[in-house]
Amino acid sequence: SDKRAVTSIAPQALTLFNGEFVNRQARHFAARLRAEAGSDPDAQIERAYRLALARRPSSSERAAMRAFLAQSSLEEMARVIFNLNEFAYAN
């Protein structure tokens, strides 16, 4: 089967992280998470991983995202998830 080689370069990664399309999608994703999971960070994290990665977060991922959300917005967490290799590249 065909596979895409992982060839991200710094400008490509920065564009993905900061691009208007990704920012707009992160806002939509965060709104969906709020609508479906309410205001509970653990429920938001669980729903985000289920929707974006089709799996539950590991305990270490959950802890890292919980700490991240304590200092950042849900939209920023969505951008982080959209930039995970697991989300960007299908295996």
Coordinates of N, CA and C in Angstrom, one line a residue:
S1 N 0.8 -1.2 0.0 CA 0.0 0.0 0.0 C 0.9 1.2 0.0
D2 N 0.3 2.3 -0.5 CA 1.0 3.6 -0.5 C 1.1 4.2 0.8
K3 N 2.3 4.8 1.2 CA 2.5 5.5 2.4 C 3.1 6.8 2.1
R4 N 2.7 7.8 2.9 CA 3.4 9.1 2.7 C 4.6 9.2 3.6
A5 N 5.7 9.6 3.1 CA 6.9 9.7 3.9 C 6.7 10.9 4.8
V6 N 7.3 10.8 6.0 CA 7.2 11.9 7.0 C 8.4 12.8 6.6
T7 N 8.0 14.0 6.0 CA 9.0 14.9 5.5 C 8.8 16.4 6.0
S8 N 8.2 16.5 7.2 CA 7.9 17.8 7.7 C 9.2 18.6 7.8
I9 N 9.1 19.9 7.4 CA 10.2 20.8 7.6 C 9.7 21.9 8.5
A10 N 10.6 22.7 9.1 CA 10.2 23.7 10.0 C 9.1 24.6 9.5
P11 N 9.2 25.3 8.3 CA 8.2 26.2 7.9 C 6.8 25.4 7.7
Q12 N 6.9 24.2 7.2 CA 5.7 23.4 7.0 C 5.0 23.2 8.4
A13 N 5.7 22.8 9.4 CA 5.2 22.6 10.7 C 4.6 23.8 11.3
L14 N 5.3 25.0 11.1 CA 4.8 26.2 11.7 C 3.5 26.7 10.9
T15 N 3.5 26.4 9.6 CA 2.3 26.8 8.9 C 1.1 25.9 9.4
L16 N 1.3 24.7 9.6 CA 0.3 23.8 10.1 C -0.2 24.2 11.5
F17 N 0.7 24.6 12.3 CA 0.4 25.0 13.7 C -0.3 26.3 13.8
N18 N 0.2 27.3 13.0 CA -0.3 28.6 13.1 C -1.2 29.1 11.9
G19 N -1.4 28.2 10.9 CA -2.2 28.6 9.8 C -3.7 28.9 10.1
E20 N -4.3 29.8 9.4 CA -5.7 30.2 9.6 C -6.6 29.1 9.5
F21 N -6.4 28.2 8.6 CA -7.3 27.0 8.4 C -7.3 26.2 9.7
V22 N -6.1 25.9 10.2 CA -6.0 25.1 11.4 C -6.6 25.8 12.6
N23 N -6.3 27.1 12.7 CA -6.9 27.9 13.8 C -8.4 27.9 13.8
R24 N -9.0 28.0 12.6 CA -10.5 28.0 12.4 C -11.0 26.6 12.8
Q25 N -10.3 25.5 12.3 CA -10.8 24.2 12.7 C -10.7 23.9 14.2
A26 N -9.6 24.5 14.8 CA -9.4 24.3 16.2 C -10.6 25.0 17.0
R27 N -11.0 26.1 16.5 CA -12.2 26.8 17.2 C -13.4 26.0 17.1
H28 N -13.7 25.4 15.9 CA -14.8 24.5 15.7 C -14.8 23.3 16.5
F29 N -13.6 22.7 16.6 CA -13.4 21.5 17.3 C -13.6 21.7 18.8
A30 N -13.1 22.8 19.3 CA -13.2 23.2 20.7 C -14.7 23.4 21.1
A31 N -15.4 24.1 20.1 CA -16.9 24.3 20.4 C -17.6 22.9 20.4
R32 N -17.2 22.0 19.5 CA -17.8 20.7 19.6 C -17.5 20.0 20.9
L33 N -16.3 20.1 21.3 CA -15.9 19.4 22.6 C -16.7 20.0 23.7
R34 N -16.9 21.3 23.8 CA -17.7 21.9 24.8 C -19.1 21.4 24.8
A35 N -19.7 21.3 23.6 CA -21.1 20.9 23.4 C -21.3 19.5 23.8
E36 N -20.3 18.6 23.5 CA -20.4 17.2 23.7 C -19.9 16.7 25.0
A37 N -18.9 17.4 25.6 CA -18.3 17.0 26.8 C -18.5 17.9 28.0
G38 N -19.1 19.1 27.7 CA -19.3 20.0 28.8 C -18.0 20.7 29.2
S39 N -18.0 21.2 30.4 CA -16.8 22.0 30.9 C -15.8 21.1 31.7
D40 N -16.0 19.8 31.8 CA -15.1 19.0 32.5 C -13.8 18.7 31.6
P41 N -12.6 19.1 32.1 CA -11.4 18.9 31.3 C -11.2 17.4 30.9
D42 N -11.4 16.5 31.9 CA -11.2 15.1 31.6 C -12.1 14.6 30.5
A43 N -13.3 15.0 30.5 CA -14.3 14.6 29.5 C -13.9 15.2 28.2
Q44 N -13.5 16.5 28.2 CA -13.0 17.1 26.9 C -11.9 16.4 26.3
I45 N -10.9 16.1 27.1 CA -9.7 15.3 26.6 C -10.1 14.0 26.1
E46 N -10.9 13.3 26.8 CA -11.4 12.0 26.3 C -12.1 12.1 25.0
R47 N -13.0 13.0 24.9 CA -13.7 13.2 23.6 C -12.8 13.6 22.5
A48 N -11.9 14.5 22.8 CA -10.9 15.0 21.7 C -10.1 13.8 21.2
Y49 N -9.6 13.0 22.0 CA -8.8 11.8 21.5 C -9.7 10.9 20.8
R50 N -10.9 10.6 21.3 CA -11.8 9.7 20.5 C -12.1 10.2 19.1
L51 N -12.4 11.5 19.0 CA -12.8 12.1 17.7 C -11.6 12.2 16.8
A52 N -10.5 12.7 17.3 CA -9.3 13.0 16.4 C -8.4 11.8 16.2
L53 N -8.3 10.9 17.1 CA -7.4 9.8 17.0 C -8.0 8.4 17.1
A54 N -9.3 8.4 17.3 CA -10.1 7.1 17.4 C -9.6 6.2 18.4
R55 N -9.2 6.8 19.6 CA -8.7 6.0 20.7 C -8.8 6.8 22.0
R56 N -8.7 6.1 23.1 CA -8.6 6.8 24.4 C -7.2 7.3 24.6
P57 N -7.1 8.4 25.3 CA -5.7 8.9 25.7 C -5.1 8.0 26.8
S58 N -3.8 7.8 26.7 CA -3.1 7.1 27.7 C -3.2 7.9 29.0
S59 N -2.8 7.3 30.1 CA -2.8 8.0 31.4 C -1.8 9.2 31.3
S60 N -0.6 9.0 30.7 CA 0.3 10.0 30.6 C -0.1 11.1 29.7
E61 N -0.8 10.8 28.6 CA -1.3 11.8 27.7 C -2.4 12.6 28.4
R62 N -3.3 11.9 29.1 CA -4.4 12.6 29.8 C -3.8 13.6 30.8
A63 N -2.7 13.2 31.6 CA -2.1 14.0 32.6 C -1.5 15.2 31.9
A64 N -0.8 15.0 30.8 CA -0.1 16.1 30.1 C -1.1 17.1 29.5
M65 N -2.2 16.6 29.0 CA -3.3 17.5 28.5 C -4.0 18.2 29.6
R66 N -4.2 17.6 30.7 CA -4.8 18.2 31.9 C -4.0 19.4 32.3
A67 N -2.6 19.1 32.4 CA -1.7 20.2 32.8 C -1.7 21.3 31.8
F68 N -1.7 21.0 30.5 CA -1.8 22.0 29.4 C -3.0 22.8 29.5
L69 N -4.2 22.2 29.7 CA -5.4 22.9 29.8 C -5.5 23.8 31.0
A70 N -4.8 23.5 32.0 CA -4.8 24.4 33.2 C -4.2 25.7 32.9
Q71 N -3.4 25.8 31.9 CA -2.7 27.0 31.5 C -3.1 27.6 30.1
S72 N -3.8 26.8 29.4 CA -4.1 27.1 28.0 C -5.6 26.9 27.7
S73 N -6.0 27.3 26.5 CA -7.4 27.2 26.1 C -7.7 25.9 25.4
L74 N -8.9 25.5 25.3 CA -9.3 24.3 24.6 C -9.0 24.4 23.1
E75 N -9.0 25.6 22.6 CA -8.6 25.8 21.2 C -7.1 25.5 21.0
E76 N -6.3 25.9 21.9 CA -4.9 25.6 21.9 C -4.6 24.1 22.0
M77 N -5.4 23.4 22.8 CA -5.3 22.0 22.9 C -5.6 21.3 21.6
A78 N -6.7 21.8 21.0 CA -7.1 21.3 19.7 C -6.0 21.4 18.7
R79 N -5.3 22.6 18.6 CA -4.2 22.8 17.7 C -3.1 21.8 18.0
V80 N -2.8 21.5 19.3 CA -1.7 20.5 19.6 C -2.1 19.2 19.1
I81 N -3.4 18.8 19.3 CA -3.8 17.4 18.8 C -3.7 17.4 17.3
F82 N -4.1 18.4 16.6 CA -4.1 18.4 15.2 C -2.6 18.3 14.6
N83 N -1.7 18.7 15.5 CA -0.3 18.6 15.1 C 0.5 17.4 15.5
L84 N -0.2 16.5 16.2 CA 0.4 15.2 16.5 C 0.7 14.4 15.2
N85 N 1.8 13.8 15.2 CA 2.1 12.9 14.0 C 1.0 11.9 13.8
E86 N 0.4 11.4 14.9 CA -0.6 10.3 14.7 C -1.8 10.9 14.0
F87 N -2.1 12.2 14.2 CA -3.3 12.8 13.5 C -2.9 13.2 12.1
A88 N -1.7 13.7 11.9 CA -1.3 14.2 10.6 C -1.0 13.1 9.6
Y89 N -0.5 12.0 10.0 CA 0.0 10.9 9.1 C -0.6 9.6 9.4
A90 N -1.3 9.1 8.5 CA -1.9 7.7 8.6 C -0.8 6.7 8.5
N91 N -0.9 5.7 9.3 CA 0.0 4.6 9.2 C -0.6 3.4 8.4

